PDB file of C-alpha atoms and ligand atoms in Angstrom:
ATOM      1  CA  MET M   1       7.438 -12.381  -2.558  1.00 82.00           C
ATOM      2  CA  THR M   2       3.695 -13.053  -2.241  1.00 92.00           C
ATOM      3  CA  SER M   3       2.159 -12.312   1.128  1.00 90.00           C
ATOM      4  CA  PRO M   4      -0.784 -14.526   2.233  1.00 92.00           C
ATOM      5  CA  ASN M   5      -2.274 -11.639   4.234  1.00 96.00           C
ATOM      6  CA  LEU M   6      -2.259  -9.002   1.468  1.00 98.00           C
ATOM      7  CA  THR M   7      -5.482  -8.310  -0.469  1.00 98.00           C
ATOM      8  CA  ILE M   8      -6.169  -5.729  -3.172  1.00 98.00           C
ATOM      9  CA  VAL M   9      -9.587  -4.053  -3.145  1.00 98.00           C
ATOM     10  CA  VAL M  10     -10.557  -2.230  -6.341  1.00 99.00           C
ATOM     11  CA  ALA M  11     -13.549  -1.221  -8.446  1.00 98.00           C
ATOM     12  CA  THR M  12     -13.069  -1.365 -12.213  1.00 98.00           C
ATOM     13  CA  ASP M  13     -15.181  -0.446 -15.232  1.00 98.00           C
ATOM     14  CA  ALA M  14     -15.664  -2.625 -18.315  1.00 98.00           C
ATOM     15  CA  GLN M  15     -12.178  -1.655 -19.562  1.00 98.00           C
ATOM     16  CA  ARG M  16     -10.394  -1.850 -16.184  1.00 98.00           C
ATOM     17  CA  GLY M  17     -10.659   1.910 -15.679  1.00 98.00           C
ATOM     18  CA  ILE M  18     -10.466   2.983 -12.035  1.00 98.00           C
ATOM     19  CA  GLY M  19     -10.183   6.777 -11.930  1.00 98.00           C
ATOM     20  CA  ILE M  20     -10.446  10.148 -13.674  1.00 98.00           C
ATOM     21  CA  ASN M  21      -8.935  13.471 -12.533  1.00 98.00           C
ATOM     22  CA  ASN M  22      -7.975  11.896  -9.177  1.00 97.00           C
ATOM     23  CA  THR M  23     -11.510  10.883  -8.356  1.00 98.00           C
ATOM     24  CA  LEU M  24     -13.817   7.923  -8.984  1.00 98.00           C
ATOM     25  CA  PRO M  25     -15.533   7.921 -12.414  1.00 97.00           C
ATOM     26  CA  TRP M  26     -18.865   6.652 -11.053  1.00 97.00           C
ATOM     27  CA  ARG M  27     -21.239   7.005  -8.133  1.00 95.00           C
ATOM     28  CA  LEU M  28     -22.083   3.650  -6.575  1.00 97.00           C
ATOM     29  CA  PRO M  29     -22.984   3.886  -2.859  1.00 97.00           C
ATOM     30  CA  GLU M  30     -23.390   0.089  -2.659  1.00 97.00           C
ATOM     31  CA  ASP M  31     -19.721  -0.257  -3.560  1.00 98.00           C
ATOM     32  CA  LEU M  32     -18.652   2.229  -0.895  1.00 98.00           C
ATOM     33  CA  ALA M  33     -20.620   0.182   1.657  1.00 98.00           C
ATOM     34  CA  HIS M  34     -18.983  -3.016   0.366  1.00 98.00           C
ATOM     35  CA  PHE M  35     -15.547  -1.360   0.593  1.00 98.00           C
ATOM     36  CA  LYS M  36     -16.238  -0.400   4.198  1.00 98.00           C
ATOM     37  CA  ARG M  37     -17.435  -3.927   5.096  1.00 98.00           C
ATOM     38  CA  VAL M  38     -14.313  -5.471   3.578  1.00 98.00           C
ATOM     39  CA  THR M  39     -11.717  -3.082   4.993  1.00 98.00           C
ATOM     40  CA  ILE M  40     -13.069  -2.101   8.412  1.00 98.00           C
ATOM     41  CA  ASP M  41     -10.809  -2.979  11.378  1.00 98.00           C
ATOM     42  CA  HIS M  42      -7.857  -3.865   9.121  1.00 98.00           C
ATOM     43  CA  PRO M  43      -4.898  -1.743   7.995  1.00 98.00           C
ATOM     44  CA  ILE M  44      -5.195  -0.075   4.588  1.00 98.00           C
ATOM     45  CA  ILE M  45      -2.283   0.867   2.326  1.00 98.00           C
ATOM     46  CA  MET M  46      -2.697   3.564  -0.341  1.00 98.00           C
ATOM     47  CA  GLY M  47      -0.755   5.935  -2.571  1.00 98.00           C
ATOM     48  CA  ARG M  48      -0.548   9.612  -1.671  1.00 98.00           C
ATOM     49  CA  LYS M  49      -2.814  10.594  -4.579  1.00 98.00           C
ATOM     50  CA  THR M  50      -5.547   8.231  -3.440  1.00 98.00           C
ATOM     51  CA  PHE M  51      -5.256   9.666   0.058  1.00 98.00           C
ATOM     52  CA  ASP M  52      -5.633  13.182  -1.398  1.00 98.00           C
ATOM     53  CA  SER M  53      -8.681  12.034  -3.321  1.00 98.00           C
ATOM     54  CA  ILE M  54     -10.292  10.676  -0.114  1.00 98.00           C
ATOM     55  CA  GLY M  55      -9.071  13.715   1.833  1.00 97.00           C
ATOM     56  CA  ARG M  56      -9.023  12.222   5.334  1.00 98.00           C
ATOM     57  CA  PRO M  57      -7.984   9.044   7.122  1.00 98.00           C
ATOM     58  CA  LEU M  58     -10.697   6.382   7.028  1.00 98.00           C
ATOM     59  CA  PRO M  59     -11.959   5.609  10.549  1.00 98.00           C
ATOM     60  CA  ASN M  60     -11.410   2.305  12.360  1.00 98.00           C
ATOM     61  CA  ARG M  61      -8.563   1.341  10.067  1.00 98.00           C
ATOM     62  CA  ARG M  62      -4.798   1.846  10.333  1.00 98.00           C
ATOM     63  CA  ASN M  63      -4.145   4.277   7.432  1.00 98.00           C
ATOM     64  CA  ILE M  64      -0.740   3.886   5.737  1.00 98.00           C
ATOM     65  CA  VAL M  65       0.153   6.271   2.887  1.00 99.00           C
ATOM     66  CA  ILE M  66       3.077   5.734   0.509  1.00 98.00           C
ATOM     67  CA  THR M  67       4.868   8.889  -0.662  1.00 98.00           C
ATOM     68  CA  ARG M  68       8.336   9.864  -1.878  1.00 98.00           C
ATOM     69  CA  ASN M  69       7.996  13.190  -0.058  1.00 98.00           C
ATOM     70  CA  PRO M  70       9.772  12.788   3.315  1.00 97.00           C
ATOM     71  CA  GLY M  71       8.035  15.925   4.630  1.00 98.00           C
ATOM     72  CA  TRP M  72       4.505  14.685   3.949  1.00 98.00           C
ATOM     73  CA  LYS M  73       2.355  14.107   7.019  1.00 97.00           C
ATOM     74  CA  HIS M  74      -1.271  14.077   8.062  1.00 98.00           C
ATOM     75  CA  ASP M  75      -2.982  13.474  11.395  1.00 98.00           C
ATOM     76  CA  GLY M  76      -4.151   9.890  11.776  1.00 98.00           C
ATOM     77  CA  VAL M  77      -1.899   8.610   8.974  1.00 98.00           C
ATOM     78  CA  GLU M  78       1.406   6.736   8.927  1.00 98.00           C
ATOM     79  CA  ALA M  79       3.506   7.889   5.969  1.00 98.00           C
ATOM     80  CA  VAL M  80       6.108   5.539   4.482  1.00 98.00           C
ATOM     81  CA  ALA M  81       8.574   5.855   1.587  1.00 98.00           C
ATOM     82  CA  SER M  82       7.890   2.521  -0.141  1.00 98.00           C
ATOM     83  CA  LEU M  83       5.478  -0.379  -0.448  1.00 98.00           C
ATOM     84  CA  GLN M  84       8.049  -2.559   1.325  1.00 97.00           C
ATOM     85  CA  ALA M  85       8.096  -0.167   4.278  1.00 98.00           C
ATOM     86  CA  ALA M  86       4.285  -0.396   4.424  1.00 98.00           C
ATOM     87  CA  LEU M  87       4.433  -4.216   4.330  1.00 97.00           C
ATOM     88  CA  ASP M  88       7.036  -4.182   7.108  1.00 97.00           C
ATOM     89  CA  LEU M  89       4.688  -2.076   9.267  1.00 98.00           C
ATOM     90  CA  VAL M  90       1.740  -4.490   8.993  1.00 98.00           C
ATOM     91  CA  GLY M  91       3.702  -7.733   9.330  1.00 96.00           C
ATOM     92  CA  SER M  92       1.340 -10.717   9.132  1.00 96.00           C
ATOM     93  CA  THR M  93      -1.880  -8.742   9.787  1.00 97.00           C
ATOM     94  CA  LEU M  94      -4.632  -9.020   7.153  1.00 98.00           C
ATOM     95  CA  THR M  95      -4.165  -5.825   5.123  1.00 98.00           C
ATOM     96  CA  HIS M  96      -5.888  -4.244   2.137  1.00 98.00           C
ATOM     97  CA  VAL M  97      -4.187  -2.302  -0.625  1.00 98.00           C
ATOM     98  CA  ILE M  98      -6.780   0.263  -1.725  1.00 98.00           C
ATOM     99  CA  GLY M  99      -5.090   2.020  -4.661  1.00 98.00           C
ATOM    100  CA  GLY M 100      -4.459   3.805  -6.812  1.00 97.00           C
ATOM    101  CA  ALA M 101      -3.070   2.569 -10.115  1.00 98.00           C
ATOM    102  CA  GLN M 102       0.610   3.042  -9.216  1.00 98.00           C
ATOM    103  CA  ILE M 103       0.305   1.246  -5.903  1.00 98.00           C
ATOM    104  CA  TYR M 104      -1.897  -1.548  -7.333  1.00 98.00           C
ATOM    105  CA  ALA M 105       0.710  -2.239 -10.036  1.00 98.00           C
ATOM    106  CA  GLU M 106       3.481  -2.399  -7.472  1.00 98.00           C
ATOM    107  CA  ALA M 107       1.489  -4.466  -4.958  1.00 98.00           C
ATOM    108  CA  LEU M 108       0.019  -6.997  -7.405  1.00 98.00           C
ATOM    109  CA  PRO M 109       3.017  -9.415  -7.325  1.00 97.00           C
ATOM    110  CA  HIS M 110       2.865  -9.413  -3.497  1.00 96.00           C
ATOM    111  CA  THR M 111      -0.889  -9.979  -3.299  1.00 97.00           C
ATOM    112  CA  SER M 112      -2.675 -13.279  -2.757  1.00 97.00           C
ATOM    113  CA  ARG M 113      -6.303 -12.117  -3.202  1.00 98.00           C
ATOM    114  CA  LEU M 114      -8.142  -9.557  -5.329  1.00 98.00           C
ATOM    115  CA  ILE M 115     -11.565  -8.260  -4.318  1.00 98.00           C
ATOM    116  CA  VAL M 116     -12.843  -6.558  -7.451  1.00 99.00           C
ATOM    117  CA  THR M 117     -16.078  -4.679  -8.006  1.00 98.00           C
ATOM    118  CA  GLU M 118     -16.576  -5.227 -11.736  1.00 98.00           C
ATOM    119  CA  ILE M 119     -18.844  -2.550 -13.187  1.00 98.00           C
ATOM    120  CA  ASP M 120     -20.402  -3.530 -16.482  1.00 98.00           C
ATOM    121  CA  ARG M 121     -20.171  -0.127 -18.137  1.00 98.00           C
ATOM    122  CA  LYS M 122     -17.399   1.893 -19.745  1.00 98.00           C
ATOM    123  CA  PHE M 123     -16.547   5.270 -18.172  1.00 98.00           C
ATOM    124  CA  ASP M 124     -14.147   8.016 -19.178  1.00 98.00           C
ATOM    125  CA  CYS M 125     -10.990   7.060 -17.197  1.00 98.00           C
ATOM    126  CA  ASP M 126      -7.342   8.135 -17.026  1.00 98.00           C
ATOM    127  CA  THR M 127      -6.084   5.446 -14.609  1.00 98.00           C
ATOM    128  CA  PHE M 128      -6.369   1.681 -15.024  1.00 98.00           C
ATOM    129  CA  PHE M 129      -5.969  -1.577 -13.121  1.00 98.00           C
ATOM    130  CA  PRO M 130      -3.576  -4.148 -14.626  1.00 97.00           C
ATOM    131  CA  ALA M 131      -5.067  -7.065 -16.583  1.00 96.00           C
ATOM    132  CA  ILE M 132      -6.049  -9.988 -14.319  1.00 97.00           C
ATOM    133  CA  ASP M 133      -4.095 -12.880 -15.841  1.00 97.00           C
ATOM    134  CA  PRO M 134      -6.234 -16.075 -15.762  1.00 97.00           C
ATOM    135  CA  ASN M 135      -3.026 -18.116 -15.546  1.00 98.00           C
ATOM    136  CA  VAL M 136      -2.259 -16.435 -12.228  1.00 98.00           C
ATOM    137  CA  TRP M 137      -5.695 -15.645 -10.752  1.00 98.00           C
ATOM    138  CA  LYS M 138      -8.682 -17.943 -10.263  1.00 98.00           C
ATOM    139  CA  GLU M 139     -12.197 -16.577  -9.705  1.00 98.00           C
ATOM    140  CA  VAL M 140     -13.513 -18.085  -6.449  1.00 98.00           C
ATOM    141  CA  ALA M 141     -16.685 -16.025  -5.870  1.00 98.00           C
ATOM    142  CA  ARG M 142     -19.000 -13.755  -7.870  1.00 98.00           C
ATOM    143  CA  ASP M 143     -21.870 -11.875  -6.251  1.00 98.00           C
ATOM    144  CA  LYS M 144     -23.969 -10.188  -8.979  1.00 98.00           C
ATOM    145  CA  HIS M 145     -26.004  -7.003  -8.537  1.00 98.00           C
ATOM    146  CA  HIS M 146     -27.898  -4.400 -10.520  1.00 97.00           C
ATOM    147  CA  SER M 147     -27.974  -0.698  -9.709  1.00 96.00           C
ATOM    148  CA  ALA M 148     -31.474   0.521 -10.516  1.00 93.00           C
ATOM    149  CA  GLU M 149     -30.357   4.079  -9.803  1.00 91.00           C
ATOM    150  CA  GLN M 150     -27.349   3.949 -12.160  1.00 93.00           C
ATOM    151  CA  GLY M 151     -28.816   1.468 -14.631  1.00 95.00           C
ATOM    152  CA  PHE M 152     -25.839  -0.894 -14.813  1.00 97.00           C
ATOM    153  CA  ASP M 153     -24.913  -4.351 -13.585  1.00 98.00           C
ATOM    154  CA  TYR M 154     -21.980  -4.884 -11.264  1.00 98.00           C
ATOM    155  CA  ALA M 155     -20.481  -7.799  -9.357  1.00 98.00           C
ATOM    156  CA  PHE M 156     -18.320  -8.268  -6.287  1.00 98.00           C
ATOM    157  CA  VAL M 157     -15.736 -10.779  -7.506  1.00 98.00           C
ATOM    158  CA  THR M 158     -12.998 -12.538  -5.543  1.00 98.00           C
ATOM    159  CA  TYR M 159      -9.873 -13.890  -7.236  1.00 98.00           C
ATOM    160  CA  ASP M 160      -7.259 -15.988  -5.448  1.00 98.00           C
ATOM    161  CA  ARG M 161      -3.724 -16.544  -6.655  1.00 97.00           C
ATOM    162  CA  ILE M 162      -3.431 -20.011  -8.208  1.00 97.00           C
TER     163      ILE M 162
HETATM  164  P1  NDP Y 201      -1.753   6.555  -6.347  1.00 85.26           P
HETATM  165  O1  NDP Y 201      -2.913   6.653  -5.422  1.00 85.26           O
HETATM  166  O2  NDP Y 201      -1.222   5.196  -6.699  1.00 85.26           O
HETATM  167  O3  NDP Y 201      -0.613   7.452  -5.694  1.00 85.26           O
HETATM  168  C1  NDP Y 201       0.557   7.734  -6.411  1.00 85.26           C
HETATM  169  C2  NDP Y 201       1.556   8.357  -5.453  1.00 85.26           C
HETATM  170  O4  NDP Y 201       2.019   7.355  -4.535  1.00 85.26           O
HETATM  171  C3  NDP Y 201       2.801   8.913  -6.121  1.00 85.26           C
HETATM  172  O5  NDP Y 201       2.597  10.201  -6.656  1.00 85.26           O
HETATM  173  C4  NDP Y 201       3.767   8.899  -4.936  1.00 85.26           C
HETATM  174  O6  NDP Y 201       3.405   9.923  -4.006  1.00 85.26           O
HETATM  175  C5  NDP Y 201       3.388   7.587  -4.250  1.00 85.26           C
HETATM  176  N1  NDP Y 201       4.157   6.467  -4.785  1.00 85.26           N
HETATM  177  C6  NDP Y 201       3.869   5.656  -5.837  1.00 85.26           C
HETATM  178  N2  NDP Y 201       4.810   4.722  -5.993  1.00 85.26           N
HETATM  179  C7  NDP Y 201       5.720   4.943  -5.014  1.00 85.26           C
HETATM  180  C8  NDP Y 201       6.947   4.298  -4.661  1.00 85.26           C
HETATM  181  N3  NDP Y 201       7.410   3.227  -5.350  1.00 85.26           N
HETATM  182  N4  NDP Y 201       7.647   4.783  -3.608  1.00 85.26           N
HETATM  183  C9  NDP Y 201       7.192   5.846  -2.902  1.00 85.26           C
HETATM  184  N5  NDP Y 201       6.031   6.506  -3.202  1.00 85.26           N
HETATM  185  C10 NDP Y 201       5.320   6.045  -4.253  1.00 85.26           C
HETATM  186  O7  NDP Y 201      -2.048   7.423  -7.690  1.00 85.26           O
HETATM  187  P2  NDP Y 201      -2.728   7.047  -9.093  1.00 85.26           P
HETATM  188  O8  NDP Y 201      -2.763   8.324  -9.863  1.00 85.26           O
HETATM  189  O9  NDP Y 201      -2.089   5.849  -9.700  1.00 85.26           O
HETATM  190  O10 NDP Y 201      -4.232   6.638  -8.711  1.00 85.26           O
HETATM  191  C11 NDP Y 201      -5.194   7.589  -8.290  1.00 85.26           C
HETATM  192  C12 NDP Y 201      -6.486   7.377  -9.051  1.00 85.26           C
HETATM  193  O11 NDP Y 201      -7.009   6.088  -8.744  1.00 85.26           O
HETATM  194  C13 NDP Y 201      -7.584   8.365  -8.659  1.00 85.26           C
HETATM  195  O12 NDP Y 201      -8.350   8.700  -9.806  1.00 85.26           O
HETATM  196  C14 NDP Y 201      -8.424   7.590  -7.685  1.00 85.26           C
HETATM  197  O13 NDP Y 201      -9.756   8.069  -7.617  1.00 85.26           O
HETATM  198  C15 NDP Y 201      -8.359   6.227  -8.319  1.00 85.26           C
HETATM  199  N6  NDP Y 201      -8.671   5.140  -7.399  1.00 85.26           N
HETATM  200  C16 NDP Y 201      -9.638   4.262  -7.765  1.00 85.26           C
HETATM  201  C17 NDP Y 201      -9.958   3.202  -6.973  1.00 85.26           C
HETATM  202  C18 NDP Y 201     -10.992   2.225  -7.420  1.00 85.26           C
HETATM  203  O14 NDP Y 201     -11.188   1.217  -6.745  1.00 85.26           O
HETATM  204  N7  NDP Y 201     -11.685   2.462  -8.527  1.00 85.26           N
HETATM  205  C19 NDP Y 201      -9.285   2.981  -5.689  1.00 85.26           C
HETATM  206  C20 NDP Y 201      -8.265   3.958  -5.391  1.00 85.26           C
HETATM  207  C21 NDP Y 201      -7.983   5.002  -6.222  1.00 85.26           C
HETATM  208  P3  NDP Y 201       4.174  11.353  -3.970  1.00 85.26           P
HETATM  209  O15 NDP Y 201       3.829  12.026  -5.263  1.00 85.26           O
HETATM  210  O16 NDP Y 201       3.624  12.039  -2.766  1.00 85.26           O
HETATM  211  O17 NDP Y 201       5.654  11.027  -3.850  1.00 85.26           O
END
């Protein structure tokens, strides 16, 4: 069932790539700042691999990590065994799903908004975001930028479920 309070936040390359070797394929500090602005003060839900890639709980956010390993724990993190268990924890609070590919794919049917940083360049990637079906998602905002340092265009795009 779709939850009105569940939002996916993701950055994708020109072919929907999101990661390589359990890290981000690009360096884009403006996107990290955007991510912080969007997620601060709200719970975040992530897969265990994404947590490992970040390496620590993100401050001023309730950090919820999904893992099948019942023994997994980390200070400052709530570990759960399924996406449903994570959704049960947050109830009707505005919550962001922050990756990675496995958790995005599972969360997409439950999500009502996508906040996507679309990077207009192709990177070497081994993990991908699902296609954004225009019959399901409507673009409602597009904030375009250029990274002089990296030499590519990117945009902060919001899609709402139709
Ligand atoms: P995920 O972060 O989605 O984590 C996968 C892990 O989550 C699994 O190994 C398992 O943990 C747990 N898990 C997944 N599904 C379930 C389930 N149904 N029930 C219980 N536990 C589950 O891993 P990915 O490899 O898909 O993504 C990581 C990549 O994505 C990295 O490269 C990262 O940098 C990138 N990324 C990119 C983002 C972007 O915006 N560009 C954002 C976030 C990540 P366990 O093995 O412990 O059981």
